Amino acid sequence: MAESGKRVDRSMVRRALCLIALFLAAGAALVFVLFRLQILDYSFYRQKVLEQMTYETEVLPERGIIYDRNGNILASNTTVYLIFISPQDIIDAMAEARAAETDAEAKTSYRTAYAWTSGGGVVYDGIRMNELIARALSEILGVEYDAVMEKAAKVGRRYEVIRQQVDEESADRVRALISEYGLTRQIYLRASTKRYYPYGTLACHVLGFTNSDGDGVYGLEAYYNTVLKGVAGRYIKAQDAHNQDMPFDYESFVGSVNGSNIVTTLDVYIQYELENQLKATYYESGAANRVTGIVMDVTTGGILAMATYPAFDPNSPYTLDEDSQRILNAYDPESDAYKEKYSELLYTMWKNKATTELYEPGSTFKIITASMGLEEKAVGVYENFTCTGSLTVQGWPRPISCHKTIGHGTLPFYQMLQQSCNPTLMQLALRLGSDVFYRYFLSYGYAGVTGIDLPGESYPIVSSLAELRTVSLAVYSFGQTFKVTPIRQITSVSAVANGGYLMTPHLMREITDGGGNVLQSYETEAVRQVVSKETCDTLAWILEDGVSGNGGAKNAYVKGYKVAAKTGTSEKKDKTDAYGEYTLRLGSCVAFAPADDPQISAIIVVDEPMKGSVYGSVVAAPYISKLLSFVLPYLGVEAQYTEEEMKKVEISLSDYVGAEITTAKADLNWRGINYTVVGNGDRVTAQVPAGGSSIFKDTGKLILYTGSEEPKNTVTVPDLVGKTASAANRLIVNAGLNVSVTGAQNGDTATVISQYPAAGTVVPLAEVVTIELRHLGLTDD
């Protein structure tokens, strides 16, 4: 028995030991698991808990403002709203509604919170909460009902964007929806900003625009996106198991950093005038492939204005311009061709023609060829050349023509340049040889981009030195068979204007913070000096003498200012008609002024003019004249009239109506204005022309009416269009009228192209008739 008891005791001990060992093993395993969870995998599970407890909202920064050089705002921000929903809160609310059906107290509470009526998850008038939200938001925000329903069903999601950039009116309707149905945990509004361009289409191709995410697309908005955009912040909040916000101790806020501002070199007033002139030549010339222009500060390379027409509104960048829409209207809106054409027209409309499209500069390049010859002393200013209408070049089967096919005869080099003689420039290039010519070609930057601070600048299409044989060299001399951008051409010509220094064109003047502190400034620095100041001064004199005299660019003339200009016309050999003829052309004009102290340069390029003349001397030069007529006085450049120009100076009349006649007469005598007084009254009761009108100082006349007298004598305006300047002036003066002249006033051979009032209009005696003059029949290939 004793042995049997001992065996039982030992068996129990073994079982006890086994149990103890088992418990120890379980405890050890538990300790290991706890150690792994709390020590080894602590970070992993902590992150999991935080993800379940917290939700994060992005805090968007405010995008920087873009200014012109005078502080005018070109791009700013306006308040808009981002509308998003919390799908999990919608799902939870609907689940609570179902649970509340079996709990009277909860039902009462839920009805108060959500305007709830009975029925599993029903919220209002038999509509479930998700359906109510989807219907209301689709109606208010113009989004798809099914899309909202799909987002509202996403389990675990608390942030699903319904629509961005919602205006204030729509946001108010969403607020009313939230308030009416108690949807404070289901629908959210977050204030943000939308880009706003206060001048509409002005400088659109330079500024670009932003997309729905606030990132820059095209233009300065894209190039300086990281500068303007800023850095987003974060707002992190925690919720408990009942989806209630936890105390502030569980919140975290990382503030956003607003974007920096950019002060550009643009001037809104010069930009306005450039765009006005581009629009005018676009419609007058019937340009089929748009027009573009640039105004540059020649001393710094700063861009004062740059534009392409037709323009678009960056506030609504996906809306086509009228001409593009007219083209699109010819397609079936339901067809694939319609969609393809819309995309094509849209991307074309957005392209900045001044920096992204290539063209052959034509005769405007003769300025560059001439500078090479003068710098190398390969030609004399007064050296005679003979042009018979063409030149035979070794290696080419037929003579290369001059635009004047009958020839210019024998003239000194400076006049040949003014007359844009191709054979003369070809002979000069052949004298220089390929090596020397190409060295200057590279030095002027023609083989590369300018480096302007805009995206997408196109690289030129040019020959290598090895490819520049005799024939290529000859046609390169007058700007044919190679392609560059307009920004390249004006940059290189501006080097001639400023004394020979090639500058980098730029639009950013400085970057500032929100307090106006300058963070970065553009440092003006010449890339290199290409030619001497002596060469540049000589060329400026030659070009100005041609404008004020009898050169091909005389339509660029501006009374009182010395303008150096060169026009050009190039054939588009890659775009021909059905017969293979080079009928499509491009006309341009480049200029700088004042010629004796250059401050600005300007270029206008008219691509594929389809109405009337195709030559740059007609489709571009007159608009350069009008542009400079505004820009030079605006920049404070004083007019300096020649003796001949003084005879054509116009003065603006004061308004004398209501003034004492003695005072009016004293002022007119002091100003040297011819006048006649009608009546015996003491005060002026009427005058013709009216105050503010312009008349010639020497030949103009003013009629003052006094007492009961009033303008009674009338005349019929003669038909002046097509008449020469001198003939039109005689007709106007003989009719007893005043004349005001715009356009080309250099010489008496210009022709009247428009008049106001129109022919046949009956007007008072001494009324002003305004005529616009232009030299017609000019060519400049």
mmCIF file of N, CA and C in Angstrom, residues 54-145:
data_model
loop_
_atom_site.group_PDB
_atom_site.id
_atom_site.type_symbol
_atom_site.label_atom_id
_atom_site.label_comp_id
_atom_site.label_asym_id
_atom_site.label_seq_id
_atom_site.Cartn_x
_atom_site.Cartn_y
_atom_site.Cartn_z
ATOM 1 N N THR A 54 -7.104 58.680 -36.109
ATOM 2 C CA THR A 54 -6.894 60.031 -36.622
ATOM 3 C C THR A 54 -7.287 60.146 -38.085
ATOM 4 N N TYR A 55 -7.571 61.363 -38.461
ATOM 5 C CA TYR A 55 -7.746 61.676 -39.874
ATOM 6 C C TYR A 55 -7.047 62.993 -40.155
ATOM 7 N N GLU A 56 -6.551 63.099 -41.362
ATOM 8 C CA GLU A 56 -5.673 64.218 -41.720
ATOM 9 C C GLU A 56 -6.308 65.051 -42.823
ATOM 10 N N THR A 57 -6.236 66.367 -42.680
ATOM 11 C CA THR A 57 -6.743 67.288 -43.695
ATOM 12 C C THR A 57 -5.597 68.170 -44.176
ATOM 13 N N GLU A 58 -5.461 68.278 -45.488
ATOM 14 C CA GLU A 58 -4.391 69.100 -46.044
ATOM 15 C C GLU A 58 -4.764 70.581 -45.936
ATOM 16 N N VAL A 59 -3.809 71.401 -45.548
ATOM 17 C CA VAL A 59 -4.001 72.851 -45.473
ATOM 18 C C VAL A 59 -3.255 73.462 -46.650
ATOM 19 N N LEU A 60 -4.024 73.967 -47.610
ATOM 20 C CA LEU A 60 -3.417 74.467 -48.838
ATOM 21 C C LEU A 60 -2.806 75.847 -48.650
ATOM 22 N N PRO A 61 -1.631 76.087 -49.235
ATOM 23 C CA PRO A 61 -1.028 77.425 -49.169
ATOM 24 C C PRO A 61 -1.671 78.347 -50.195
ATOM 25 N N GLU A 62 -1.457 79.623 -50.048
ATOM 26 C CA GLU A 62 -1.959 80.581 -51.029
ATOM 27 C C GLU A 62 -0.896 80.801 -52.088
ATOM 28 N N ARG A 63 -1.294 80.700 -53.343
ATOM 29 C CA ARG A 63 -0.342 80.842 -54.445
ATOM 30 C C ARG A 63 0.119 82.288 -54.550
ATOM 31 N N GLY A 64 1.386 82.472 -54.893
ATOM 32 C CA GLY A 64 1.950 83.812 -54.992
ATOM 33 C C GLY A 64 1.305 84.645 -56.086
ATOM 34 N N ILE A 65 1.389 85.947 -55.945
ATOM 35 C CA ILE A 65 0.802 86.891 -56.898
ATOM 36 C C ILE A 65 1.836 87.246 -57.967
ATOM 37 N N ILE A 66 1.377 87.462 -59.186
ATOM 38 C CA ILE A 66 2.244 87.914 -60.276
ATOM 39 C C ILE A 66 1.905 89.373 -60.586
ATOM 40 N N TYR A 67 2.931 90.219 -60.582
ATOM 41 C CA TYR A 67 2.756 91.658 -60.827
ATOM 42 C C TYR A 67 3.455 92.061 -62.122
ATOM 43 N N ASP A 68 3.017 93.191 -62.687
ATOM 44 C CA ASP A 68 3.814 93.800 -63.740
ATOM 45 C C ASP A 68 4.864 94.687 -63.062
ATOM 46 N N ARG A 69 5.686 95.357 -63.824
ATOM 47 C CA ARG A 69 6.812 96.098 -63.242
ATOM 48 C C ARG A 69 6.369 97.317 -62.441
ATOM 49 N N ASN A 70 5.114 97.753 -62.642
ATOM 50 C CA ASN A 70 4.593 98.905 -61.919
ATOM 51 C C ASN A 70 3.704 98.520 -60.745
ATOM 52 N N GLY A 71 3.637 97.237 -60.430
ATOM 53 C CA GLY A 71 2.843 96.789 -59.294
ATOM 54 C C GLY A 71 1.413 96.439 -59.623
ATOM 55 N N ASN A 72 1.032 96.471 -60.890
ATOM 56 C CA ASN A 72 -0.316 96.050 -61.273
ATOM 57 C C ASN A 72 -0.418 94.527 -61.184
ATOM 58 N N ILE A 73 -1.498 94.036 -60.609
ATOM 59 C CA ILE A 73 -1.661 92.594 -60.407
ATOM 60 C C ILE A 73 -2.092 91.922 -61.707
ATOM 61 N N LEU A 74 -1.297 90.960 -62.148
ATOM 62 C CA LEU A 74 -1.606 90.205 -63.363
ATOM 63 C C LEU A 74 -2.270 88.874 -63.051
ATOM 64 N N ALA A 75 -1.931 88.287 -61.908
ATOM 65 C CA ALA A 75 -2.526 87.014 -61.497
ATOM 66 C C ALA A 75 -2.623 87.006 -59.978
ATOM 67 N N SER A 76 -3.811 86.735 -59.461
ATOM 68 C CA SER A 76 -4.015 86.710 -58.010
ATOM 69 C C SER A 76 -4.906 85.516 -57.679
ATOM 70 N N ASN A 77 -5.523 85.552 -56.522
ATOM 71 C CA ASN A 77 -6.346 84.429 -56.067
ATOM 72 C C ASN A 77 -7.707 84.917 -55.595
ATOM 73 N N THR A 78 -8.712 84.096 -55.791
ATOM 74 C CA THR A 78 -10.044 84.384 -55.272
ATOM 75 C C THR A 78 -10.524 83.168 -54.492
ATOM 76 N N THR A 79 -11.370 83.390 -53.483
ATOM 77 C CA THR A 79 -11.805 82.299 -52.612
ATOM 78 C C THR A 79 -12.792 81.370 -53.313
ATOM 79 N N VAL A 80 -12.495 80.095 -53.264
ATOM 80 C CA VAL A 80 -13.402 79.053 -53.753
ATOM 81 C C VAL A 80 -13.426 77.953 -52.688
ATOM 82 N N TYR A 81 -14.229 76.946 -52.907
ATOM 83 C CA TYR A 81 -14.393 75.913 -51.881
ATOM 84 C C TYR A 81 -14.221 74.519 -52.469
ATOM 85 N N LEU A 82 -13.652 73.650 -51.641
ATOM 86 C CA LEU A 82 -13.562 72.241 -51.962
ATOM 87 C C LEU A 82 -14.635 71.532 -51.149
ATOM 88 N N ILE A 83 -15.478 70.784 -51.823
ATOM 89 C CA ILE A 83 -16.565 70.058 -51.156
ATOM 90 C C ILE A 83 -16.191 68.579 -51.107
ATOM 91 N N PHE A 84 -16.169 68.018 -49.890
ATOM 92 C CA PHE A 84 -15.897 66.592 -49.778
ATOM 93 C C PHE A 84 -16.850 65.963 -48.765
ATOM 94 N N ILE A 85 -16.983 64.636 -48.846
ATOM 95 C CA ILE A 85 -17.869 63.908 -47.941
ATOM 96 C C ILE A 85 -17.055 62.904 -47.123
ATOM 97 N N SER A 86 -17.641 62.446 -46.023
ATOM 98 C CA SER A 86 -17.052 61.394 -45.197
ATOM 99 C C SER A 86 -17.924 60.143 -45.336
ATOM 100 N N PRO A 87 -17.564 59.243 -46.261
ATOM 101 C CA PRO A 87 -18.391 58.047 -46.498
ATOM 102 C C PRO A 87 -18.628 57.225 -45.222
ATOM 103 N N GLN A 88 -17.608 57.055 -44.374
ATOM 104 C CA GLN A 88 -17.772 56.238 -43.175
ATOM 105 C C GLN A 88 -18.810 56.839 -42.244
ATOM 106 N N ASP A 89 -18.829 58.185 -42.159
ATOM 107 C CA ASP A 89 -19.833 58.828 -41.313
ATOM 108 C C ASP A 89 -21.235 58.675 -41.897
ATOM 109 N N ILE A 90 -21.342 58.636 -43.201
ATOM 110 C CA ILE A 90 -22.644 58.380 -43.832
ATOM 111 C C ILE A 90 -23.096 56.956 -43.518
ATOM 112 N N ILE A 91 -22.179 56.004 -43.666
ATOM 113 C CA ILE A 91 -22.488 54.594 -43.383
ATOM 114 C C ILE A 91 -22.859 54.407 -41.916
ATOM 115 N N ASP A 92 -22.087 55.034 -41.017
ATOM 116 C CA ASP A 92 -22.365 54.912 -39.582
ATOM 117 C C ASP A 92 -23.715 55.519 -39.222
ATOM 118 N N ALA A 93 -24.029 56.665 -39.807
ATOM 119 C CA ALA A 93 -25.297 57.328 -39.511
ATOM 120 C C ALA A 93 -26.475 56.473 -39.958
ATOM 121 N N MET A 94 -26.324 55.839 -41.101
ATOM 122 C CA MET A 94 -27.402 54.980 -41.593
ATOM 123 C C MET A 94 -27.535 53.731 -40.720
ATOM 124 N N ALA A 95 -26.401 53.215 -40.238
ATOM 125 C CA ALA A 95 -26.451 52.056 -39.339
ATOM 126 C C ALA A 95 -27.109 52.427 -38.013
ATOM 127 N N GLU A 96 -26.779 53.609 -37.506
ATOM 128 C CA GLU A 96 -27.392 54.084 -36.265
ATOM 129 C C GLU A 96 -28.898 54.245 -36.454
ATOM 130 N N ALA A 97 -29.308 54.667 -37.643
ATOM 131 C CA ALA A 97 -30.738 54.841 -37.907
ATOM 132 C C ALA A 97 -31.463 53.507 -37.839
ATOM 133 N N ARG A 98 -30.823 52.473 -38.398
ATOM 134 C CA ARG A 98 -31.444 51.156 -38.345
ATOM 135 C C ARG A 98 -31.517 50.630 -36.908
ATOM 136 N N ALA A 99 -30.424 50.844 -36.152
ATOM 137 C CA ALA A 99 -30.398 50.384 -34.765
ATOM 138 C C ALA A 99 -31.399 51.139 -33.919
ATOM 139 N N ALA A 100 -31.631 52.384 -34.244
ATOM 140 C CA ALA A 100 -32.524 53.228 -33.450
ATOM 141 C C ALA A 100 -33.977 52.789 -33.541
ATOM 142 N N GLU A 101 -34.314 52.010 -34.564
ATOM 143 C CA GLU A 101 -35.695 51.559 -34.714
ATOM 144 C C GLU A 101 -36.152 50.695 -33.530
ATOM 145 N N THR A 102 -35.213 49.988 -32.878
ATOM 146 C CA THR A 102 -35.554 49.115 -31.745
ATOM 147 C C THR A 102 -35.310 49.794 -30.409
ATOM 148 N N ASP A 103 -34.927 51.058 -30.430
ATOM 149 C CA ASP A 103 -34.611 51.785 -29.196
ATOM 150 C C ASP A 103 -35.321 53.126 -29.269
ATOM 151 N N ALA A 104 -36.412 53.251 -28.493
ATOM 152 C CA ALA A 104 -37.237 54.469 -28.551
ATOM 153 C C ALA A 104 -36.431 55.705 -28.204
ATOM 154 N N GLU A 105 -35.584 55.602 -27.160
ATOM 155 C CA GLU A 105 -34.790 56.767 -26.726
ATOM 156 C C GLU A 105 -33.802 57.172 -27.811
ATOM 157 N N ALA A 106 -33.143 56.158 -28.402
ATOM 158 C CA ALA A 106 -32.183 56.453 -29.468
ATOM 159 C C ALA A 106 -32.894 57.030 -30.681
ATOM 160 N N LYS A 107 -34.134 56.499 -30.946
ATOM 161 C CA LYS A 107 -34.895 56.994 -32.092
ATOM 162 C C LYS A 107 -35.180 58.480 -31.963
ATOM 163 N N THR A 108 -35.598 58.866 -30.736
ATOM 164 C CA THR A 108 -35.894 60.284 -30.503
ATOM 165 C C THR A 108 -34.648 61.133 -30.717
ATOM 166 N N SER A 109 -33.517 60.648 -30.161
ATOM 167 C CA SER A 109 -32.266 61.384 -30.307
ATOM 168 C C SER A 109 -31.849 61.470 -31.767
ATOM 169 N N TYR A 110 -31.962 60.365 -32.480
ATOM 170 C CA TYR A 110 -31.531 60.330 -33.870
ATOM 171 C C TYR A 110 -32.429 61.189 -34.758
ATOM 172 N N ARG A 111 -33.760 61.167 -34.458
ATOM 173 C CA ARG A 111 -34.679 61.994 -35.227
ATOM 174 C C ARG A 111 -34.313 63.469 -35.088
ATOM 175 N N THR A 112 -33.928 63.872 -33.879
ATOM 176 C CA THR A 112 -33.550 65.265 -33.630
ATOM 177 C C THR A 112 -32.285 65.632 -34.406
ATOM 178 N N ALA A 113 -31.329 64.698 -34.414
ATOM 179 C CA ALA A 113 -30.049 65.004 -35.042
ATOM 180 C C ALA A 113 -30.119 64.993 -36.564
ATOM 181 N N TYR A 114 -30.934 64.071 -37.157
ATOM 182 C CA TYR A 114 -30.872 63.889 -38.593
ATOM 183 C C TYR A 114 -32.211 64.046 -39.313
ATOM 184 N N ALA A 115 -33.194 64.663 -38.697
ATOM 185 C CA ALA A 115 -34.519 64.802 -39.316
ATOM 186 C C ALA A 115 -35.019 63.441 -39.796
ATOM 187 N N TRP A 116 -34.792 62.423 -38.948
ATOM 188 C CA TRP A 116 -35.003 61.021 -39.344
ATOM 189 C C TRP A 116 -36.460 60.619 -39.182
ATOM 190 N N THR A 117 -36.948 59.816 -40.103
ATOM 191 C CA THR A 117 -38.230 59.153 -39.945
ATOM 192 C C THR A 117 -37.980 57.658 -39.966
ATOM 193 N N SER A 118 -38.947 56.858 -39.806
ATOM 194 C CA SER A 118 -38.743 55.416 -39.683
ATOM 195 C C SER A 118 -38.380 54.777 -41.015
ATOM 196 N N GLY A 119 -37.790 53.583 -40.922
ATOM 197 C CA GLY A 119 -37.401 52.849 -42.123
ATOM 198 C C GLY A 119 -35.901 52.735 -42.193
ATOM 199 N N GLY A 120 -35.350 51.544 -42.352
ATOM 200 C CA GLY A 120 -33.929 51.287 -42.235
ATOM 201 C C GLY A 120 -33.038 52.282 -42.941
ATOM 202 N N GLY A 121 -32.439 53.187 -42.196
ATOM 203 C CA GLY A 121 -31.519 54.161 -42.746
ATOM 204 C C GLY A 121 -32.219 55.292 -43.454
ATOM 205 N N VAL A 122 -33.528 55.462 -43.272
ATOM 206 C CA VAL A 122 -34.260 56.528 -43.956
ATOM 207 C C VAL A 122 -34.008 57.850 -43.248
ATOM 208 N N VAL A 123 -33.852 58.919 -44.026
ATOM 209 C CA VAL A 123 -33.550 60.207 -43.440
ATOM 210 C C VAL A 123 -34.660 61.210 -43.643
ATOM 211 N N TYR A 124 -35.178 61.308 -44.860
ATOM 212 C CA TYR A 124 -36.135 62.381 -45.122
ATOM 213 C C TYR A 124 -37.034 61.990 -46.276
ATOM 214 N N ASP A 125 -38.336 62.060 -46.032
ATOM 215 C CA ASP A 125 -39.332 61.807 -47.076
ATOM 216 C C ASP A 125 -39.051 60.515 -47.839
ATOM 217 N N GLY A 126 -38.689 59.480 -47.117
ATOM 218 C CA GLY A 126 -38.488 58.186 -47.750
ATOM 219 C C GLY A 126 -37.193 58.046 -48.513
ATOM 220 N N ILE A 127 -36.264 58.975 -48.368
ATOM 221 C CA ILE A 127 -34.992 58.916 -49.091
ATOM 222 C C ILE A 127 -33.883 58.582 -48.098
ATOM 223 N N ARG A 128 -33.056 57.602 -48.427
ATOM 224 C CA ARG A 128 -31.935 57.260 -47.570
ATOM 225 C C ARG A 128 -30.906 58.383 -47.587
ATOM 226 N N MET A 129 -30.094 58.451 -46.516
ATOM 227 C CA MET A 129 -29.137 59.551 -46.382
ATOM 228 C C MET A 129 -28.182 59.635 -47.570
ATOM 229 N N ASN A 130 -27.620 58.497 -47.999
ATOM 230 C CA ASN A 130 -26.681 58.548 -49.123
ATOM 231 C C ASN A 130 -27.355 59.035 -50.401
ATOM 232 N N GLU A 131 -28.615 58.648 -50.587
ATOM 233 C CA GLU A 131 -29.348 59.095 -51.772
ATOM 234 C C GLU A 131 -29.651 60.588 -51.700
ATOM 235 N N LEU A 132 -30.018 61.042 -50.515
ATOM 236 C CA LEU A 132 -30.289 62.471 -50.336
ATOM 237 C C LEU A 132 -29.051 63.306 -50.660
ATOM 238 N N ILE A 133 -27.910 62.885 -50.099
ATOM 239 C CA ILE A 133 -26.666 63.621 -50.325
ATOM 240 C C ILE A 133 -26.286 63.599 -51.802
ATOM 241 N N ALA A 134 -26.402 62.435 -52.430
ATOM 242 C CA ALA A 134 -26.030 62.325 -53.849
ATOM 243 C C ALA A 134 -26.929 63.189 -54.729
ATOM 244 N N ARG A 135 -28.251 63.170 -54.457
ATOM 245 C CA ARG A 135 -29.178 63.988 -55.251
ATOM 246 C C ARG A 135 -28.893 65.474 -55.088
ATOM 247 N N ALA A 136 -28.743 65.892 -53.844
ATOM 248 C CA ALA A 136 -28.559 67.326 -53.574
ATOM 249 C C ALA A 136 -27.244 67.836 -54.157
ATOM 250 N N LEU A 137 -26.151 67.101 -53.922
ATOM 251 C CA LEU A 137 -24.855 67.568 -54.411
ATOM 252 C C LEU A 137 -24.768 67.513 -55.927
ATOM 253 N N SER A 138 -25.393 66.529 -56.559
ATOM 254 C CA SER A 138 -25.365 66.479 -58.024
ATOM 255 C C SER A 138 -26.112 67.670 -58.615
ATOM 256 N N GLU A 139 -27.200 68.079 -57.947
ATOM 257 C CA GLU A 139 -27.972 69.229 -58.430
ATOM 258 C C GLU A 139 -27.223 70.539 -58.190
ATOM 259 N N ILE A 140 -26.655 70.705 -57.014
ATOM 260 C CA ILE A 140 -25.987 71.962 -56.659
ATOM 261 C C ILE A 140 -24.668 72.125 -57.398
ATOM 262 N N LEU A 141 -23.891 71.046 -57.467
ATOM 263 C CA LEU A 141 -22.521 71.143 -57.966
ATOM 264 C C LEU A 141 -22.358 70.668 -59.403
ATOM 265 N N GLY A 142 -23.412 70.114 -59.975
ATOM 266 C CA GLY A 142 -23.320 69.668 -61.358
ATOM 267 C C GLY A 142 -22.446 68.446 -61.542
ATOM 268 N N VAL A 143 -22.438 67.552 -60.545
ATOM 269 C CA VAL A 143 -21.670 66.318 -60.639
ATOM 270 C C VAL A 143 -22.629 65.152 -60.873
ATOM 271 N N GLU A 144 -22.096 63.996 -61.244
ATOM 272 C CA GLU A 144 -22.920 62.834 -61.538
ATOM 273 C C GLU A 144 -23.442 62.198 -60.246
ATOM 274 N N TYR A 145 -24.727 61.884 -60.232
ATOM 275 C CA TYR A 145 -25.362 61.251 -59.070
ATOM 276 C C TYR A 145 -24.679 59.932 -58.742
#
